[in-house]
Amino acid sequence: MVNKHPQVKWAEVADSLYVTFEVSDASDAKIECTEDELKFKATSGNDTFEANLKLKGKVKPDDKETKWVITGRHVECHLVKEESERWEGLLADKKLGKNLVKPDFDRWIDSDDEAEGAGFDMGAMGGGMGMGGMGGMPGMGGMGGMPGMGGMGGMGGMGGMPGMGGMGGDGGMDMAKLQEMMAQMKDAPGGDAGGEDGDDEDDEDDLPDLEDAD
């Protein structure tokens, strides 16, 4: 079976390219990138798609921002250029480019817009795979496991502290018991609060009469 050539779309800014291979539900996708060539191969259903693109300029295969991602309808590639300049074309062979590629008007950014700060929307490349030795970097997505720190919520067990509310036991000192204790204190020897006053009176009887002292 002869492999099919996918429809290719492209767009550029001064420092990078965005290349899209239009293959729906691509599986077993493989991307190889060298400084001046981009190779693509994937299957979709019973068809196999393949493309070898000889680039007009040079790119940086090992740059961390040179990467690719599979979406539901496309395989998208972001390529960082070796030199920051516009190519005004994707392929080295202009004639071949007319038949195989077309501008990606959804991503196209002209030089005036770029000068005002416009750039590619890289949202789809968040989990993209590198084309060089950095290919393993997408695994960094595993950092999402950090939310497990939510287990710290167990600290809520400190809520047991409200048990200190038992201090409210002061309310247990009912008035009957309090009165009983006061009565016992009063009946005890020398416990009568008024006893002290009686002693004072006896002391006063022992004092000599002031007139007699004269």
Tab-separated table of C-alpha atoms in Angstrom:
chain	number	residue	atom	x	y	z
A	1	MET	CA	0.000	0.000	0.000
A	2	VAL	CA	1.332	3.424	-0.969
A	3	ASN	CA	1.608	5.862	1.910
A	4	LYS	CA	-0.373	9.059	1.600
A	5	HIS	CA	1.066	12.520	1.962
A	6	PRO	CA	-0.806	14.507	4.608
A	7	GLN	CA	-2.047	18.010	4.059
A	8	VAL	CA	0.458	20.357	5.694
A	9	LYS	CA	-0.229	23.845	7.033
A	10	TRP	CA	2.365	26.274	8.307
A	11	ALA	CA	2.846	29.715	9.808
A	12	GLU	CA	5.873	31.631	11.053
A	13	VAL	CA	7.149	34.430	13.182
A	14	ALA	CA	10.738	35.654	13.158
A	15	ASP	CA	12.023	33.122	15.693
A	16	SER	CA	9.879	30.032	15.083
A	17	LEU	CA	7.585	27.983	12.852
A	18	TYR	CA	4.279	26.249	13.493
A	19	VAL	CA	3.708	23.219	11.261
A	20	THR	CA	0.505	21.169	11.307
A	21	PHE	CA	-0.068	17.750	9.717
A	22	GLU	CA	-3.790	17.288	9.146
A	23	VAL	CA	-4.330	13.647	10.071
A	24	SER	CA	-7.434	12.849	12.114
A	25	ASP	CA	-7.155	10.364	14.983
A	26	ALA	CA	-3.462	9.795	14.295
A	27	SER	CA	-1.836	6.834	16.013
A	28	ASP	CA	1.754	5.576	16.144
A	29	ALA	CA	2.851	9.068	15.194
A	30	LYS	CA	6.572	9.595	14.751
A	31	ILE	CA	8.346	12.903	14.298
A	32	GLU	CA	12.009	13.280	13.441
A	33	CYS	CA	13.611	16.684	13.239
A	34	THR	CA	17.092	17.690	12.171
A	35	GLU	CA	18.370	21.185	11.657
A	36	ASP	CA	17.024	21.330	8.102
A	37	GLU	CA	14.468	18.519	7.766
A	38	LEU	CA	11.182	17.468	9.364
A	39	LYS	CA	9.953	13.874	8.942
A	40	PHE	CA	6.467	12.708	9.847
A	41	LYS	CA	4.735	9.326	9.831
A	42	ALA	CA	1.446	8.193	11.369
A	43	THR	CA	-1.529	5.919	10.766
A	44	SER	CA	-5.193	6.796	10.759
A	45	GLY	CA	-7.654	3.960	10.312
A	46	ASN	CA	-6.337	1.799	7.461
A	47	ASP	CA	-4.184	4.565	6.007
A	48	THR	CA	-0.557	5.460	6.628
A	49	PHE	CA	0.565	9.039	6.143
A	50	GLU	CA	4.157	10.099	5.593
A	51	ALA	CA	5.990	13.319	4.783
A	52	ASN	CA	9.655	14.317	4.510
A	53	LEU	CA	9.948	18.082	4.475
A	54	LYS	CA	13.230	19.699	3.449
A	55	LEU	CA	13.127	23.030	5.246
A	56	LYS	CA	14.078	26.349	3.732
A	57	GLY	CA	16.178	27.336	6.730
A	58	LYS	CA	17.640	25.753	9.856
A	59	VAL	CA	15.946	25.030	13.167
A	60	LYS	CA	17.065	23.930	16.644
A	61	PRO	CA	15.904	20.317	17.194
A	62	ASP	CA	17.179	20.208	20.783
A	63	ASP	CA	15.653	23.486	21.926
A	64	LYS	CA	13.169	22.949	24.768
A	65	GLU	CA	10.560	24.904	22.817
A	66	THR	CA	10.925	22.693	19.729
A	67	LYS	CA	8.206	20.103	20.338
A	68	TRP	CA	5.116	18.410	18.958
A	69	VAL	CA	1.719	17.238	20.163
A	70	ILE	CA	-1.125	15.061	18.874
A	71	THR	CA	-4.616	16.558	19.011
A	72	GLY	CA	-7.850	14.896	17.908
A	73	ARG	CA	-7.586	16.171	14.341
A	74	HIS	CA	-3.948	17.158	13.855
A	75	VAL	CA	-0.326	16.602	14.723
A	76	GLU	CA	1.154	20.007	15.523
A	77	CYS	CA	4.841	20.986	15.626
A	78	HIS	CA	6.543	24.091	16.968
A	79	LEU	CA	10.077	24.581	15.637
A	80	VAL	CA	12.534	27.159	16.957
A	81	LYS	CA	14.617	28.748	14.210
A	82	GLU	CA	18.388	28.857	14.401
A	83	GLU	CA	18.364	32.492	13.342
A	84	SER	CA	15.624	34.992	14.016
A	85	GLU	CA	14.401	35.946	10.563
A	86	ARG	CA	11.389	35.313	8.371
A	87	TRP	CA	11.728	32.606	5.743
A	88	GLU	CA	8.771	33.639	3.560
A	89	GLY	CA	8.305	29.958	2.766
A	90	LEU	CA	8.506	26.564	4.516
A	91	LEU	CA	10.262	24.309	2.008
A	92	ALA	CA	13.587	24.644	0.252
A	93	ASP	CA	11.893	23.656	-3.027
A	94	LYS	CA	9.321	26.341	-3.759
A	95	LYS	CA	7.640	24.305	-6.486
A	96	LEU	CA	7.164	21.359	-4.167
A	97	GLY	CA	5.808	23.636	-1.513
A	98	LYS	CA	2.951	24.767	-3.745
A	99	ASN	CA	1.578	21.233	-3.960
A	100	LEU	CA	2.214	20.013	-0.407
A	101	VAL	CA	1.730	22.918	1.961
A	102	LYS	CA	-0.575	25.850	2.477
A	103	PRO	CA	-0.616	28.816	4.838
A	104	ASP	CA	-2.242	28.267	8.223
A	105	PHE	CA	-4.410	31.365	8.244
A	106	ASP	CA	-5.706	30.567	11.748
A	107	ARG	CA	-2.174	31.071	13.073
A	108	TRP	CA	-0.750	33.446	10.502
A	109	ILE	CA	0.947	36.506	11.980
A	110	ASP	CA	2.289	39.168	9.686
A	111	SER	CA	5.398	41.172	10.477
A	112	ASP	CA	3.430	44.248	11.549
A	113	ASP	CA	1.386	42.283	14.107
A	114	GLU	CA	4.535	40.595	15.343
A	115	ALA	CA	6.191	43.970	15.822
A	116	GLU	CA	3.272	44.879	18.103
A	117	GLY	CA	3.905	41.795	20.229
A	118	ALA	CA	1.712	39.139	18.583
A	119	GLY	CA	2.907	35.528	18.776
A	120	PHE	CA	1.764	31.926	18.534
A	121	ASP	CA	-0.799	30.588	20.967
A	122	MET	CA	1.200	27.806	22.626
A	123	GLY	CA	-1.643	26.519	24.786
A	124	ALA	CA	-1.880	23.223	22.873
A	125	MET	CA	1.835	22.589	23.417
A	126	GLY	CA	1.555	22.403	27.212
A	127	GLY	CA	2.169	18.637	27.205
A	128	GLY	CA	4.117	18.534	23.957
A	129	MET	CA	6.980	16.116	23.364
A	130	GLY	CA	10.473	17.282	22.545
A	131	MET	CA	12.139	16.335	19.277
A	132	GLY	CA	15.642	16.063	20.686
A	133	GLY	CA	17.089	14.584	23.848
A	134	MET	CA	14.568	16.584	25.804
A	135	GLY	CA	11.794	14.291	24.623
A	136	GLY	CA	11.259	12.905	28.089
A	137	MET	CA	10.370	16.298	29.473
A	138	PRO	CA	6.591	15.889	28.965
A	139	GLY	CA	6.670	13.437	31.836
A	140	MET	CA	6.985	16.470	34.048
A	141	GLY	CA	3.222	16.518	33.843
A	142	GLY	CA	3.377	14.057	36.710
A	143	MET	CA	4.025	16.999	38.974
A	144	GLY	CA	0.272	17.270	39.000
A	145	GLY	CA	0.415	14.704	41.781
A	146	MET	CA	1.358	17.476	44.163
A	147	PRO	CA	-2.315	18.068	45.019
A	148	GLY	CA	-1.920	14.973	47.208
A	149	MET	CA	-0.670	17.455	49.765
A	150	GLY	CA	-4.348	17.946	50.387
A	151	GLY	CA	-3.948	15.119	52.874
A	152	MET	CA	-2.752	17.764	55.293
A	153	GLY	CA	-6.438	18.316	55.829
A	154	GLY	CA	-6.131	15.591	58.443
A	155	MET	CA	-4.876	18.298	60.758
A	156	GLY	CA	-8.561	18.959	61.275
A	157	GLY	CA	-8.292	16.321	63.985
A	158	MET	CA	-7.091	19.134	66.190
A	159	GLY	CA	-10.784	19.898	66.411
A	160	GLY	CA	-10.736	17.516	69.350
A	161	MET	CA	-9.501	20.455	71.397
A	162	PRO	CA	-13.097	21.593	72.004
A	163	GLY	CA	-13.117	18.835	74.626
A	164	MET	CA	-11.633	21.549	76.823
A	165	GLY	CA	-15.223	22.629	77.072
A	166	GLY	CA	-15.307	20.277	80.042
A	167	MET	CA	-13.980	23.213	81.997
A	168	GLY	CA	-17.554	24.299	82.050
A	169	GLY	CA	-17.847	21.844	84.953
A	170	ASP	CA	-17.958	24.861	87.238
A	171	GLY	CA	-21.632	24.674	86.626
A	172	GLY	CA	-21.615	21.359	88.533
A	173	MET	CA	-21.129	23.232	91.866
A	174	ASP	CA	-24.893	23.390	92.541
A	175	MET	CA	-26.157	25.757	95.226
A	176	ALA	CA	-27.355	22.952	97.561
A	177	LYS	CA	-23.846	21.567	97.955
A	178	LEU	CA	-22.400	25.019	98.336
A	179	GLN	CA	-24.846	25.849	101.122
A	180	GLU	CA	-24.109	22.502	102.819
A	181	MET	CA	-20.380	23.251	102.832
A	182	MET	CA	-20.968	26.675	104.285
A	183	ALA	CA	-23.146	25.178	107.023
A	184	GLN	CA	-20.412	22.690	107.951
A	185	MET	CA	-17.895	25.478	108.210
A	186	LYS	CA	-20.220	27.402	110.452
A	187	ASP	CA	-20.820	24.451	112.844
A	188	ALA	CA	-17.137	23.628	113.162
A	189	PRO	CA	-15.316	24.891	116.327
A	190	GLY	CA	-14.313	28.485	115.773
A	191	GLY	CA	-15.952	28.237	112.414
A	192	ASP	CA	-18.778	30.650	113.237
A	193	ALA	CA	-18.088	33.818	111.413
A	194	GLY	CA	-19.610	35.718	114.284
A	195	GLY	CA	-17.323	34.044	116.869
A	196	GLU	CA	-14.640	36.488	116.230
A	197	ASP	CA	-16.973	39.320	117.061
A	198	GLY	CA	-17.784	37.625	120.438
A	199	ASP	CA	-14.127	37.446	121.323
A	200	ASP	CA	-13.843	41.136	120.654
A	201	GLU	CA	-16.653	41.832	123.101
A	202	ASP	CA	-14.939	39.739	125.851
A	203	ASP	CA	-11.742	41.641	125.288
A	204	GLU	CA	-13.575	44.902	125.742
A	205	ASP	CA	-14.997	43.660	129.161
A	206	ASP	CA	-11.461	43.071	130.423
A	207	LEU	CA	-10.427	46.670	129.802
A	208	PRO	CA	-10.459	48.955	132.892
A	209	ASP	CA	-13.113	51.629	133.125
A	210	LEU	CA	-11.616	54.927	132.020
A	211	GLU	CA	-13.154	56.880	134.899
A	212	ASP	CA	-11.882	54.394	137.493
A	213	ALA	CA	-8.412	54.787	136.079
A	214	ASP	CA	-8.471	58.404	137.131
